[in-house]
Amino acid sequence: MTEQTAAADPVHAFIAQAVAEHDVVLFMKGTPDSPRCGFSSLAVQILDHVGAPFVGVDVLQDEALREGIKTFTDWPTIPQLYVKGEFVGGSDIVREMFQSGELQALMAEKGVALGEA
């Protein structure tokens, strides 16, 4: 995605800003305290378990955001996890990375301080 594309689309600009401003962002259905789908709940549980400080963005609050996040990454499903501006993947990828230790390694490599769950 180019800067020009983001500027032309306010939803993409919002997503780009959220990803730039926060080390770990989870675009999800619902909120971290009240996920509204099992996949979002799984991603929240994993992030909480590893102690990753993250911001949850509820895509159900805005249909344009719900569709825009899919076109931003060309990834068809929600949730979507970003670490230090890099798209990581959805709940299946996050689960696999967590189980193999790759998620924790990625967080450490990117300089995300993991706390205690």
mmCIF file of C-alpha atoms in Angstrom:
data_model
loop_
_atom_site.group_PDB
_atom_site.id
_atom_site.type_symbol
_atom_site.label_atom_id
_atom_site.label_comp_id
_atom_site.label_asym_id
_atom_site.label_seq_id
_atom_site.Cartn_x
_atom_site.Cartn_y
_atom_site.Cartn_z
ATOM 1 C CA MET A 1 0.000 0.000 0.000
ATOM 2 C CA THR A 2 1.337 3.396 -0.906
ATOM 3 C CA GLU A 3 1.020 6.603 1.076
ATOM 4 C CA GLN A 4 -1.051 8.028 -1.779
ATOM 5 C CA THR A 5 -3.516 5.127 -1.584
ATOM 6 C CA ALA A 6 -3.872 5.585 2.171
ATOM 7 C CA ALA A 7 -4.471 9.300 1.764
ATOM 8 C CA ALA A 8 -7.172 8.664 -0.852
ATOM 9 C CA ASP A 9 -9.053 6.207 1.400
ATOM 10 C CA PRO A 10 -9.903 7.461 4.903
ATOM 11 C CA VAL A 11 -10.475 3.915 6.213
ATOM 12 C CA HIS A 12 -7.053 2.782 5.004
ATOM 13 C CA ALA A 13 -5.576 5.973 6.481
ATOM 14 C CA PHE A 14 -7.169 5.129 9.857
ATOM 15 C CA ILE A 15 -5.805 1.575 9.721
ATOM 16 C CA ALA A 16 -2.324 2.789 8.736
ATOM 17 C CA GLN A 17 -2.349 5.310 11.602
ATOM 18 C CA ALA A 18 -3.484 2.715 14.172
ATOM 19 C CA VAL A 19 -0.787 0.288 13.033
ATOM 20 C CA ALA A 20 1.858 3.040 13.117
ATOM 21 C CA GLU A 21 0.888 4.371 16.559
ATOM 22 C CA HIS A 22 0.721 1.057 18.452
ATOM 23 C CA ASP A 23 3.270 -1.746 18.710
ATOM 24 C CA VAL A 24 0.645 -4.498 18.635
ATOM 25 C CA VAL A 25 -2.805 -4.041 17.084
ATOM 26 C CA LEU A 26 -5.528 -6.643 16.722
ATOM 27 C CA PHE A 27 -8.343 -5.774 14.335
ATOM 28 C CA MET A 28 -11.090 -7.981 15.705
ATOM 29 C CA LYS A 29 -14.797 -8.575 16.098
ATOM 30 C CA GLY A 30 -15.701 -7.129 19.480
ATOM 31 C CA THR A 31 -13.301 -5.827 22.096
ATOM 32 C CA PRO A 32 -10.493 -7.526 24.051
ATOM 33 C CA ASP A 33 -12.798 -7.660 27.104
ATOM 34 C CA SER A 34 -15.750 -8.912 25.055
ATOM 35 C CA PRO A 35 -14.785 -10.675 21.813
ATOM 36 C CA ARG A 36 -17.738 -11.311 19.510
ATOM 37 C CA CYS A 37 -16.403 -14.370 17.663
ATOM 38 C CA GLY A 38 -14.370 -17.427 18.560
ATOM 39 C CA PHE A 39 -11.458 -16.528 16.299
ATOM 40 C CA SER A 40 -11.117 -13.079 17.864
ATOM 41 C CA SER A 41 -11.424 -14.626 21.323
ATOM 42 C CA LEU A 42 -8.636 -17.104 20.535
ATOM 43 C CA ALA A 43 -6.313 -14.321 19.343
ATOM 44 C CA VAL A 44 -7.016 -12.274 22.495
ATOM 45 C CA GLN A 45 -6.354 -15.304 24.729
ATOM 46 C CA ILE A 46 -3.016 -15.934 23.019
ATOM 47 C CA LEU A 47 -1.913 -12.303 23.263
ATOM 48 C CA ASP A 48 -2.967 -12.203 26.924
ATOM 49 C CA HIS A 49 -1.160 -15.494 27.606
ATOM 50 C CA VAL A 50 2.156 -14.235 26.202
ATOM 51 C CA GLY A 51 1.667 -10.906 28.001
ATOM 52 C CA ALA A 52 1.681 -8.778 24.853
ATOM 53 C CA PRO A 53 0.341 -5.271 25.399
ATOM 54 C CA PHE A 54 -2.053 -4.695 22.511
ATOM 55 C CA VAL A 55 -4.801 -2.458 21.231
ATOM 56 C CA GLY A 56 -7.989 -4.084 19.994
ATOM 57 C CA VAL A 57 -9.946 -2.366 17.219
ATOM 58 C CA ASP A 58 -13.574 -3.488 16.904
ATOM 59 C CA VAL A 59 -14.376 -3.787 13.193
ATOM 60 C CA LEU A 60 -18.060 -4.400 13.964
ATOM 61 C CA GLN A 61 -18.496 -0.727 14.866
ATOM 62 C CA ASP A 62 -18.081 0.365 11.246
ATOM 63 C CA GLU A 63 -18.921 -1.618 8.094
ATOM 64 C CA ALA A 64 -16.397 0.418 6.073
ATOM 65 C CA LEU A 65 -13.664 -0.550 8.552
ATOM 66 C CA ARG A 66 -14.794 -4.186 8.512
ATOM 67 C CA GLU A 67 -14.397 -4.315 4.726
ATOM 68 C CA GLY A 68 -11.452 -1.909 4.596
ATOM 69 C CA ILE A 69 -9.201 -4.046 6.807
ATOM 70 C CA LYS A 70 -9.650 -6.908 4.325
ATOM 71 C CA THR A 71 -8.537 -4.781 1.373
ATOM 72 C CA PHE A 72 -5.752 -3.085 3.363
ATOM 73 C CA THR A 73 -3.885 -6.392 3.634
ATOM 74 C CA ASP A 74 -5.614 -8.361 0.895
ATOM 75 C CA TRP A 75 -6.475 -10.851 3.654
ATOM 76 C CA PRO A 76 -10.105 -12.045 3.703
ATOM 77 C CA THR A 77 -10.629 -12.865 7.367
ATOM 78 C CA ILE A 78 -10.810 -11.143 10.744
ATOM 79 C CA PRO A 79 -9.073 -10.980 13.218
ATOM 80 C CA GLN A 80 -5.863 -9.547 11.844
ATOM 81 C CA LEU A 81 -2.755 -9.040 13.974
ATOM 82 C CA TYR A 82 -0.080 -6.404 13.364
ATOM 83 C CA VAL A 83 3.214 -6.226 15.244
ATOM 84 C CA LYS A 84 5.338 -3.079 14.858
ATOM 85 C CA GLY A 85 3.553 -2.197 11.623
ATOM 86 C CA GLU A 86 3.926 -5.664 10.097
ATOM 87 C CA PHE A 87 0.897 -7.783 9.250
ATOM 88 C CA VAL A 88 1.304 -11.145 10.995
ATOM 89 C CA GLY A 89 -1.896 -12.974 10.068
ATOM 90 C CA GLY A 90 -5.224 -14.234 11.360
ATOM 91 C CA SER A 91 -6.112 -16.444 14.296
ATOM 92 C CA ASP A 92 -4.903 -19.721 12.722
ATOM 93 C CA ILE A 93 -1.478 -18.261 11.949
ATOM 94 C CA VAL A 94 -1.271 -16.589 15.375
ATOM 95 C CA ARG A 95 -2.163 -19.929 17.037
ATOM 96 C CA GLU A 96 0.434 -21.845 15.015
ATOM 97 C CA MET A 97 3.096 -19.224 15.705
ATOM 98 C CA PHE A 98 2.263 -19.281 19.433
ATOM 99 C CA GLN A 99 2.431 -23.086 19.611
ATOM 100 C CA SER A 100 5.817 -23.163 17.866
ATOM 101 C CA GLY A 101 7.227 -20.226 19.866
ATOM 102 C CA GLU A 102 7.509 -18.072 16.738
ATOM 103 C CA LEU A 103 5.039 -15.473 18.025
ATOM 104 C CA GLN A 104 7.024 -14.854 21.187
ATOM 105 C CA ALA A 105 10.259 -14.764 19.142
ATOM 106 C CA LEU A 106 8.726 -12.250 16.718
ATOM 107 C CA MET A 107 7.634 -10.020 19.601
ATOM 108 C CA ALA A 108 11.122 -10.156 21.110
ATOM 109 C CA GLU A 109 12.785 -9.530 17.742
ATOM 110 C CA LYS A 110 10.553 -6.499 17.158
ATOM 111 C CA GLY A 111 11.230 -5.141 20.644
ATOM 112 C CA VAL A 112 7.773 -5.687 22.115
ATOM 113 C CA ALA A 113 8.122 -6.080 25.869
ATOM 114 C CA LEU A 114 6.089 -9.052 27.034
ATOM 115 C CA GLY A 115 4.702 -8.824 30.547
ATOM 116 C CA GLU A 116 3.230 -11.455 32.761
ATOM 117 C CA ALA A 117 -0.218 -12.730 31.839
#
